[in-house]
């Protein structure tokens, strides 16, 4: 059950190219890396950039100082750089305070992070809320540091500034909103970060061309503190969010994994599970847990929003996660295109899920007289459509939505909706169907 509007096969290639462009940028939870990333996204979709000043109280947190980095290296006392930010922006622990010093080898070692099991990979580490500094290196680089002393430099600033997030709002016919959210705070990491960003760009490019029932609000925000900042500054609007999805890790070749909202049987949960059941063999569904990405904030008990999370292989469950091996080789154009297609299909089902009422409920209406029975030979799936017509007539008693009918009949939502369209056209169902997309 893929989206009714077949996606351009070019979509995956374009989104992959966008990931390639964004990959080298040194993002963190604040600073120029996020601004540059949002500026590029804003070339492609109608994005508004918001800046929230350092020190602003956001729920139980406050917006941190702004971090920017120009250069960082470890060099021999003779001036030869042996670790260099210019080779990989993972080399410096994100949010390191500035440092310039000559250190003994052991003293330096206390500030190094490496992966003994993966001697060629650089780990990704952060120190957002602790005043320290460090370098991330490959195990081989670390082993090769056998001089007595080294010079280290982290040419960074931690100063009052702001936290930056981006928001796209696409108005719909109804005031209810659908929230889509991706984090934008990781540096050169492809699946964890960029795949979610570019998937949402692809989804927005699809949505802007279509009639919309709901209003769509798409957030590109630094993880945790960005979501907290948005929640703190939009507390009065949170009730408008009727469905939501956090996305990440959508570019690898793994099967889809859906993590339910805290509510567990919200419409978003049922719709994503329905779409995956019909379109994504081998998919997995998990119950909510208070870990992972920004679903932790949206599903905190004071908000308890109907927000689920869609990934392929989840965070922490692939070996390349949070290392330099989560690079552009790990993500694939076709996987990105399919991820866009799944999200778009979910949004179509949400948009089109209505409850209609059978106008001829006493006995079955005579379908043959109306051209709705055994006259559908031209349609390849006519037996399925006939089944869908019978189910839709029977369950459209004002208490079952089209999604209820699809689940009860084990038919796909799209065939049930096609049946509902036919029946509405023939006056056998009443109620409002969404715009045909
Ligand atoms: Zn991460």
Short mmCIF file of C-alpha atoms and ligand atoms in Angstrom, two decimals:
data_model
loop_
_atom_site.label_atom_id
_atom_site.label_comp_id
_atom_site.label_asym_id
_atom_site.label_seq_id
_atom_site.Cartn_x
_atom_site.Cartn_y
_atom_site.Cartn_z
CA UNK A 1 0.00 0.00 0.00
CA UNK A 2 2.22 2.78 -1.20
CA UNK A 3 1.14 6.36 -1.53
CA UNK A 4 -1.50 7.04 -4.13
CA UNK A 5 0.68 9.69 -5.69
CA UNK A 6 3.61 7.68 -6.98
CA UNK A 7 6.84 9.36 -6.03
CA UNK A 8 9.29 10.54 -8.60
CA UNK A 9 12.16 8.00 -8.69
CA UNK A 10 14.45 11.03 -8.72
CA UNK A 11 13.42 11.81 -5.13
CA UNK A 12 15.86 9.36 -3.52
CA UNK A 13 18.78 10.64 -5.55
CA UNK A 14 18.00 14.28 -4.77
CA UNK A 15 17.64 13.59 -1.06
CA UNK A 16 20.89 11.64 -1.02
CA UNK A 17 22.63 14.58 -2.69
CA UNK A 18 21.20 16.87 -0.02
CA UNK A 19 22.61 14.54 2.65
CA UNK A 20 25.98 14.74 0.88
CA UNK A 21 25.85 18.56 1.01
CA UNK A 22 24.91 18.66 4.69
CA UNK A 23 27.29 15.90 5.80
CA UNK A 24 30.48 18.01 6.24
CA UNK A 25 28.80 20.71 8.38
CA UNK A 26 29.87 20.67 12.04
CA UNK A 27 26.49 20.77 13.80
CA UNK A 28 25.91 20.80 17.53
CA UNK A 29 22.95 21.77 19.72
CA UNK A 30 23.65 25.47 19.03
CA UNK A 31 25.84 27.49 16.70
CA UNK A 32 26.59 28.14 13.06
CA UNK A 33 26.42 24.47 12.03
CA UNK A 34 22.69 24.33 12.75
CA UNK A 35 22.16 27.73 11.07
CA UNK A 36 23.97 26.65 7.90
CA UNK A 37 22.00 23.41 7.83
CA UNK A 38 18.67 25.23 8.23
CA UNK A 39 19.65 27.80 5.61
CA UNK A 40 20.17 25.04 3.05
CA UNK A 41 16.86 23.36 4.00
CA UNK A 42 15.21 26.78 3.65
CA UNK A 43 16.33 26.92 0.00
CA UNK A 44 14.13 23.88 -0.63
CA UNK A 45 11.07 24.26 1.62
CA UNK A 46 9.26 27.20 3.29
CA UNK A 47 11.23 27.15 6.54
CA UNK A 48 11.12 29.76 9.31
CA UNK A 49 14.23 29.97 11.49
CA UNK A 50 13.73 30.77 15.18
CA UNK A 51 16.46 31.95 17.57
CA UNK A 52 15.98 31.60 21.34
CA UNK A 53 18.48 33.42 23.54
CA UNK A 54 20.97 31.62 25.77
CA UNK A 55 19.75 31.56 29.35
CA UNK A 56 16.06 31.42 28.40
CA UNK A 57 14.27 29.15 30.84
CA UNK A 58 12.65 26.24 28.97
CA UNK A 59 10.63 24.01 31.29
CA UNK A 60 13.15 22.56 33.78
CA UNK A 61 16.13 23.48 31.56
CA UNK A 62 17.72 26.62 30.23
CA UNK A 63 19.04 27.35 26.75
CA UNK A 64 22.83 26.83 26.91
CA UNK A 65 25.61 29.09 25.73
CA UNK A 66 26.20 29.04 21.99
CA UNK A 67 29.10 26.87 20.89
CA UNK A 68 31.12 27.51 17.75
CA UNK A 69 34.34 25.90 16.65
CA UNK A 70 36.93 27.12 14.16
CA UNK A 71 39.79 24.67 14.56
CA UNK A 72 41.02 21.84 16.76
CA UNK A 73 44.09 19.66 16.68
CA UNK A 74 46.61 17.58 18.56
CA UNK A 75 50.15 18.22 17.34
CA UNK A 76 53.65 17.05 18.10
CA UNK A 77 55.81 19.62 19.88
CA UNK A 78 57.44 20.05 16.48
CA UNK A 79 54.13 21.32 15.08
CA UNK A 80 52.94 18.29 13.06
CA UNK A 81 49.19 17.76 13.44
CA UNK A 82 48.40 14.15 14.30
CA UNK A 83 44.67 14.69 14.95
CA UNK A 84 42.91 17.41 12.98
CA UNK A 85 39.32 18.66 13.02
CA UNK A 86 39.70 19.33 9.30
CA UNK A 87 39.88 15.57 8.67
CA UNK A 88 36.67 14.83 10.59
CA UNK A 89 34.47 17.03 12.71
CA UNK A 90 33.91 14.04 15.00
CA UNK A 91 37.49 14.49 16.25
CA UNK A 92 36.47 17.05 18.84
CA UNK A 93 34.02 16.24 21.64
CA UNK A 94 31.02 18.41 20.82
CA UNK A 95 30.67 21.41 23.17
CA UNK A 96 34.27 21.12 24.37
CA UNK A 97 35.42 24.25 26.11
CA UNK A 98 38.36 26.02 24.45
CA UNK A 99 41.82 24.79 25.38
CA UNK A 100 45.39 25.50 24.35
CA UNK A 101 48.06 23.59 26.25
CA UNK A 102 51.11 21.35 26.17
CA UNK A 103 50.30 18.10 27.94
CA UNK A 104 52.14 14.96 28.90
CA UNK A 105 51.00 11.86 27.07
CA UNK A 106 49.11 10.45 30.05
CA UNK A 107 47.46 13.75 30.79
CA UNK A 108 46.31 13.95 27.16
CA UNK A 109 45.11 10.36 27.21
CA UNK A 110 42.56 11.22 29.89
CA UNK A 111 40.89 13.49 27.31
CA UNK A 112 40.81 10.92 24.48
CA UNK A 113 37.96 8.67 23.39
CA UNK A 114 38.37 5.73 21.03
CA UNK A 115 36.78 2.36 20.23
CA UNK A 116 39.12 -0.56 20.97
CA UNK A 117 36.79 -2.97 19.16
CA UNK A 118 36.64 -0.81 16.02
CA UNK A 119 40.21 0.45 15.61
CA UNK A 120 39.48 2.49 12.44
CA UNK A 121 36.31 4.26 13.60
CA UNK A 122 36.10 7.59 15.39
CA UNK A 123 33.44 7.69 18.13
CA UNK A 124 30.95 10.58 18.43
CA UNK A 125 30.91 12.12 21.90
CA UNK A 126 29.33 15.21 23.43
CA UNK A 127 29.77 17.18 26.64
CA UNK A 128 26.77 19.48 26.45
CA UNK A 129 26.13 20.10 30.09
CA UNK A 130 29.59 19.49 31.59
CA UNK A 131 32.47 21.96 31.47
CA UNK A 132 35.22 19.83 29.92
CA UNK A 133 36.94 19.07 26.63
CA UNK A 134 38.14 16.06 24.68
CA UNK A 135 39.16 14.51 21.40
CA UNK A 136 37.72 11.46 19.67
CA UNK A 137 40.27 9.44 17.74
CA UNK A 138 40.62 6.04 16.14
CA UNK A 139 42.19 3.37 18.30
CA UNK A 140 45.10 3.33 15.83
CA UNK A 141 45.66 7.08 16.22
CA UNK A 142 45.64 6.70 19.98
CA UNK A 143 48.12 3.84 19.91
CA UNK A 144 50.47 5.87 17.73
CA UNK A 145 50.72 8.72 20.26
CA UNK A 146 54.04 7.70 21.78
CA UNK A 147 55.78 11.06 22.25
CA UNK A 148 56.27 12.32 25.80
CA UNK A 149 54.32 15.54 25.20
CA UNK A 150 51.78 16.97 22.76
CA UNK A 151 50.30 20.37 22.04
CA UNK A 152 46.50 20.54 21.96
CA UNK A 153 44.25 23.30 20.66
CA UNK A 154 40.49 23.59 20.65
CA UNK A 155 39.75 26.97 19.10
CA UNK A 156 36.11 27.19 20.13
CA UNK A 157 33.83 29.75 21.72
CA UNK A 158 31.14 29.16 24.34
CA UNK A 159 29.34 32.48 24.63
CA UNK A 160 25.87 33.94 25.10
CA UNK A 161 24.08 33.62 21.79
CA UNK A 162 21.05 31.56 20.89
CA UNK A 163 19.60 28.18 20.14
CA UNK A 164 18.38 27.85 16.56
CA UNK A 165 15.55 25.71 15.28
CA UNK A 166 13.59 25.60 12.05
CA UNK A 167 9.88 25.19 11.57
CA UNK A 168 7.71 24.63 8.51
CA UNK A 169 3.98 25.22 8.91
CA UNK A 170 1.70 24.15 6.07
CA UNK A 171 -1.87 25.25 6.80
CA UNK A 172 -4.71 22.83 6.19
CA UNK A 173 -8.50 23.01 6.15
CA UNK A 174 -8.78 22.03 9.79
CA UNK A 175 -7.07 23.54 12.80
CA UNK A 176 -5.83 20.15 14.07
CA UNK A 177 -2.11 19.76 13.47
CA UNK A 178 0.24 16.93 12.57
CA UNK A 179 3.71 17.31 14.08
CA UNK A 180 6.76 15.85 12.33
CA UNK A 181 10.12 16.24 14.03
CA UNK A 182 13.77 15.49 13.26
CA UNK A 183 16.89 16.36 15.24
CA UNK A 184 19.56 18.50 13.59
CA UNK A 185 22.36 18.52 16.19
CA UNK A 186 24.73 15.77 15.00
CA UNK A 187 27.85 16.63 12.98
CA UNK A 188 29.01 14.27 10.21
CA UNK A 189 26.64 11.41 10.93
CA UNK A 190 24.47 10.23 8.08
CA UNK A 191 21.81 7.81 9.27
CA UNK A 192 21.42 9.26 12.76
CA UNK A 193 20.48 12.83 11.87
CA UNK A 194 20.77 13.48 8.15
CA UNK A 195 18.48 10.67 6.97
CA UNK A 196 15.65 12.04 9.13
CA UNK A 197 16.27 15.60 7.97
CA UNK A 198 16.27 14.79 4.26
CA UNK A 199 13.29 12.43 4.58
CA UNK A 200 11.26 15.28 6.07
CA UNK A 201 12.42 17.60 3.26
CA UNK A 202 11.09 15.02 0.77
CA UNK A 203 7.82 14.74 2.71
CA UNK A 204 7.37 18.53 2.80
CA UNK A 205 8.08 18.81 -0.93
CA UNK A 206 5.23 16.33 -1.43
CA UNK A 207 2.85 18.01 1.03
CA UNK A 208 3.18 21.52 -0.40
CA UNK A 209 1.69 20.33 -3.70
CA UNK A 210 -1.36 18.63 -2.16
CA UNK A 211 -4.64 19.72 -0.61
CA UNK A 212 -4.37 19.27 3.16
CA UNK A 213 -6.99 18.47 5.76
CA UNK A 214 -4.67 18.93 8.74
CA UNK A 215 -2.15 21.67 9.32
CA UNK A 216 1.36 20.26 9.18
CA UNK A 217 4.05 21.52 11.53
CA UNK A 218 7.52 20.18 10.81
CA UNK A 219 10.34 20.84 13.28
CA UNK A 220 14.05 20.70 12.57
CA UNK A 221 15.48 21.18 16.06
CA UNK A 222 18.50 20.15 18.11
CA UNK A 223 17.79 16.96 20.08
CA UNK A 224 16.29 17.26 23.57
CA UNK A 225 16.95 20.97 24.22
CA UNK A 226 15.36 21.95 20.87
CA UNK A 227 12.19 19.96 21.55
CA UNK A 228 12.09 21.30 25.12
CA UNK A 229 12.47 24.84 23.78
CA UNK A 230 9.67 24.36 21.27
CA UNK A 231 7.39 22.84 23.91
CA UNK A 232 8.16 25.65 26.38
CA UNK A 233 7.45 28.35 23.81
CA UNK A 234 4.32 26.65 22.34
CA UNK A 235 2.70 25.26 25.45
CA UNK A 236 -0.62 26.87 24.59
CA UNK A 237 -0.61 25.25 21.12
CA UNK A 238 0.29 21.73 22.12
CA UNK A 239 -3.37 20.69 22.34
CA UNK A 240 -3.73 21.36 18.60
CA UNK A 241 -1.35 18.49 17.78
CA UNK A 242 -3.62 15.55 17.01
CA UNK A 243 -0.99 13.24 15.50
CA UNK A 244 2.80 13.28 15.51
CA UNK A 245 5.87 11.40 14.38
CA UNK A 246 9.54 11.68 15.30
CA UNK A 247 11.77 10.41 12.50
CA UNK A 248 15.39 9.29 12.43
CA UNK A 249 17.63 6.53 11.09
CA UNK A 250 15.65 6.20 7.84
CA UNK A 251 18.44 5.78 5.28
CA UNK A 252 19.97 2.39 6.11
CA UNK A 253 18.87 -0.85 4.50
CA UNK A 254 17.18 -2.21 7.63
CA UNK A 255 13.45 -2.88 7.90
CA UNK A 256 11.16 -0.30 9.49
CA UNK A 257 10.71 -0.12 13.25
CA UNK A 258 7.79 1.79 14.73
CA UNK A 259 7.85 2.84 18.35
CA UNK A 260 4.37 3.55 19.65
CA UNK A 261 3.37 6.75 21.39
CA UNK A 262 2.97 6.63 25.15
CA UNK A 263 -0.79 6.41 24.52
CA UNK A 264 -0.14 3.12 22.63
CA UNK A 265 -3.43 3.02 20.72
CA UNK A 266 -3.52 6.58 19.38
CA UNK A 267 -4.66 6.96 15.80
CA UNK A 268 -1.05 7.58 14.71
CA UNK A 269 -0.08 4.23 16.26
CA UNK A 270 -2.85 2.39 14.46
CA UNK A 271 -2.21 4.13 11.15
CA UNK A 272 1.56 3.54 11.09
CA UNK A 273 1.08 -0.08 12.07
CA UNK A 274 -1.55 -0.51 9.35
CA UNK A 275 0.65 1.04 6.66
CA UNK A 276 3.68 -1.01 7.67
CA UNK A 277 1.63 -4.22 7.78
CA UNK A 278 0.59 -3.65 4.17
CA UNK A 279 3.84 -2.17 2.81
CA UNK A 280 6.87 -3.14 4.85
CA UNK A 281 7.59 -6.86 5.22
CA UNK A 282 9.58 -7.67 8.35
CA UNK A 283 8.67 -4.43 10.09
CA UNK A 284 8.73 -4.26 13.88
CA UNK A 285 6.47 -2.47 16.36
CA UNK A 286 7.62 -1.62 19.86
CA UNK A 287 5.88 -0.21 22.87
CA UNK A 288 6.79 3.24 24.14
CA UNK A 289 9.82 3.57 26.38
CA UNK A 290 11.25 6.82 27.79
CA UNK A 291 14.47 6.67 25.77
CA UNK A 292 15.52 7.37 22.21
CA UNK A 293 14.87 10.73 20.54
CA UNK A 294 12.47 13.60 21.16
CA UNK A 295 9.50 11.32 21.74
CA UNK A 296 10.86 11.44 25.30
CA UNK A 297 9.84 15.10 25.51
CA UNK A 298 6.60 14.98 23.47
CA UNK A 299 5.47 11.91 25.43
CA UNK A 300 6.51 13.21 28.85
CA UNK A 301 3.51 12.88 31.20
CA UNK A 302 2.76 16.62 31.30
CA UNK A 303 2.24 16.63 27.51
CA UNK A 304 1.48 12.97 26.67
CA UNK A 305 1.15 13.85 22.98
CA UNK A 306 0.11 11.21 20.43
CA UNK A 307 3.61 11.11 18.92
CA UNK A 308 5.22 7.89 17.72
CA UNK A 309 8.64 7.31 16.23
CA UNK A 310 9.62 5.83 12.90
CA UNK A 311 13.09 4.50 12.15
CA UNK A 312 14.59 1.70 10.15
CA UNK A 313 17.29 0.13 12.36
CA UNK A 314 16.84 2.03 15.63
CA UNK A 315 19.49 4.15 17.32
CA UNK A 316 22.06 2.10 19.18
CA UNK A 317 21.17 -1.11 17.33
CA UNK A 318 23.57 -0.91 14.41
CA UNK A 319 27.33 -1.11 14.94
CA UNK A 320 28.06 2.13 13.07
CA UNK A 321 25.75 4.16 15.37
CA UNK A 322 27.48 7.26 16.85
CA UNK A 323 30.73 6.58 15.01
CA UNK A 324 32.47 7.80 11.87
CA UNK A 325 31.14 4.68 10.12
CA UNK A 326 27.63 6.18 10.20
CA UNK A 327 28.65 7.90 6.99
CA UNK A 328 27.27 8.39 3.50
CA UNK A 329 28.05 4.75 2.60
CA UNK A 330 25.55 3.58 5.21
CA UNK A 331 22.56 5.35 3.67
CA UNK A 332 21.03 4.69 0.25
CA UNK A 333 18.90 6.75 -2.14
CA UNK A 334 16.32 3.97 -2.56
CA UNK A 335 15.96 3.58 1.21
CA UNK A 336 15.40 7.34 1.58
CA UNK A 337 12.80 7.33 -1.20
CA UNK A 338 10.95 4.42 0.41
CA UNK A 339 11.05 6.17 3.78
CA UNK A 340 9.46 9.28 2.24
CA UNK A 341 6.84 7.05 0.63
CA UNK A 342 5.96 5.36 3.93
CA UNK A 343 5.65 8.67 5.79
CA UNK A 344 3.57 10.19 2.97
CA UNK A 345 1.31 7.12 2.99
CA UNK A 346 0.84 7.42 6.75
CA UNK A 347 -0.09 11.09 6.34
CA UNK A 348 -2.55 10.25 3.55
CA UNK A 349 -4.30 7.68 5.74
CA UNK A 350 -4.48 10.13 8.66
CA UNK A 351 -5.86 12.79 6.34
CA UNK A 352 -8.44 10.49 4.75
CA UNK A 353 -9.61 8.55 7.78
CA UNK A 354 -13.29 9.48 8.20
CA UNK A 355 -16.39 7.97 9.69
CA UNK A 356 -19.23 7.72 7.17
CA UNK A 357 -22.82 6.57 7.51
CA UNK A 358 -24.66 3.97 5.40
CA UNK A 359 -27.76 5.62 3.92
CA UNK A 360 -29.46 2.30 3.14
CA UNK A 361 -28.73 0.22 6.23
CA UNK A 362 -31.83 -2.01 6.26
CA UNK A 363 -30.78 -5.06 4.26
CA UNK A 364 -28.05 -4.79 1.69
CA UNK A 365 -28.69 -2.13 -0.93
CA UNK A 366 -29.02 -3.54 -4.42
CA UNK A 367 -25.58 -2.96 -5.86
CA UNK A 368 -26.18 -4.42 -9.35
CA UNK A 369 -28.80 -1.80 -10.14
CA UNK A 370 -26.23 0.87 -9.32
CA UNK A 371 -23.44 -0.71 -11.34
CA UNK A 372 -21.49 -1.62 -8.23
CA UNK A 373 -21.67 -5.42 -8.46
CA UNK A 374 -19.95 -7.71 -10.95
CA UNK A 375 -19.69 -4.86 -13.36
CA UNK A 376 -16.25 -3.88 -12.26
CA UNK A 377 -14.48 -6.34 -14.57
CA UNK A 378 -12.12 -3.71 -15.82
CA UNK A 379 -10.64 -3.19 -12.41
CA UNK A 380 -7.80 -5.61 -11.66
CA UNK A 381 -8.71 -5.93 -8.00
CA UNK A 382 -12.47 -5.96 -8.41
CA UNK A 383 -13.12 -8.97 -6.09
CA UNK A 384 -11.20 -7.09 -3.40
CA UNK A 385 -13.12 -3.92 -4.16
CA UNK A 386 -16.43 -5.83 -3.92
CA UNK A 387 -15.37 -7.16 -0.53
CA UNK A 388 -14.41 -3.65 0.51
CA UNK A 389 -17.81 -2.34 -0.63
CA UNK A 390 -19.62 -4.95 1.51
CA UNK A 391 -17.44 -4.29 4.58
CA UNK A 392 -17.72 -0.53 4.20
CA UNK A 393 -21.50 -0.64 3.89
CA UNK A 394 -21.80 -2.97 6.84
CA UNK A 395 -19.53 -1.15 9.27
CA UNK A 396 -20.39 2.43 8.28
CA UNK A 397 -22.88 2.80 11.10
CA UNK A 398 -21.40 6.04 12.35
CA UNK A 399 -19.23 4.25 14.89
CA UNK A 400 -16.48 2.81 12.66
CA UNK A 401 -13.91 4.85 10.76
CA UNK A 402 -12.48 3.76 7.43
CA UNK A 403 -9.37 2.66 9.34
CA UNK A 404 -11.53 0.52 11.65
CA UNK A 405 -13.07 -1.07 8.58
CA UNK A 406 -9.68 -1.70 6.95
CA UNK A 407 -8.36 -3.34 10.11
CA UNK A 408 -11.47 -5.44 10.72
CA UNK A 409 -11.58 -6.66 7.11
CA UNK A 410 -7.80 -7.05 6.75
CA UNK A 411 -8.05 -4.99 3.57
CA UNK A 412 -5.76 -2.07 2.87
CA UNK A 413 -6.96 1.39 3.79
CA UNK A 414 -6.69 2.50 0.16
CA UNK A 415 -9.10 -0.14 -1.14
CA UNK A 416 -11.57 0.64 1.65
CA UNK A 417 -11.32 4.31 0.81
CA UNK A 418 -11.84 3.55 -2.90
CA UNK A 419 -14.99 1.65 -1.94
CA UNK A 420 -16.13 4.56 0.23
CA UNK A 421 -15.63 6.95 -2.68
CA UNK A 422 -17.78 4.81 -4.99
CA UNK A 423 -20.49 4.42 -2.37
CA UNK A 424 -20.50 8.13 -1.62
CA UNK A 425 -20.78 8.91 -5.33
CA UNK A 426 -23.85 6.65 -5.48
CA UNK A 427 -25.47 8.22 -2.43
CA UNK A 428 -25.11 5.09 -0.33
CA UNK A 429 -22.75 6.68 2.18
CA UNK A 430 -22.95 10.13 3.71
CA UNK A 431 -20.35 12.19 5.45
CA UNK A 432 -17.36 14.15 4.42
CA UNK A 433 -14.56 12.45 2.51
CA UNK A 434 -11.29 14.29 2.32
CA UNK A 435 -10.00 15.80 -0.90
CA UNK A 436 -8.79 13.24 -3.43
CA UNK A 437 -5.01 13.42 -3.46
ZN1 LIG B 1 22.38 10.33 18.01
#
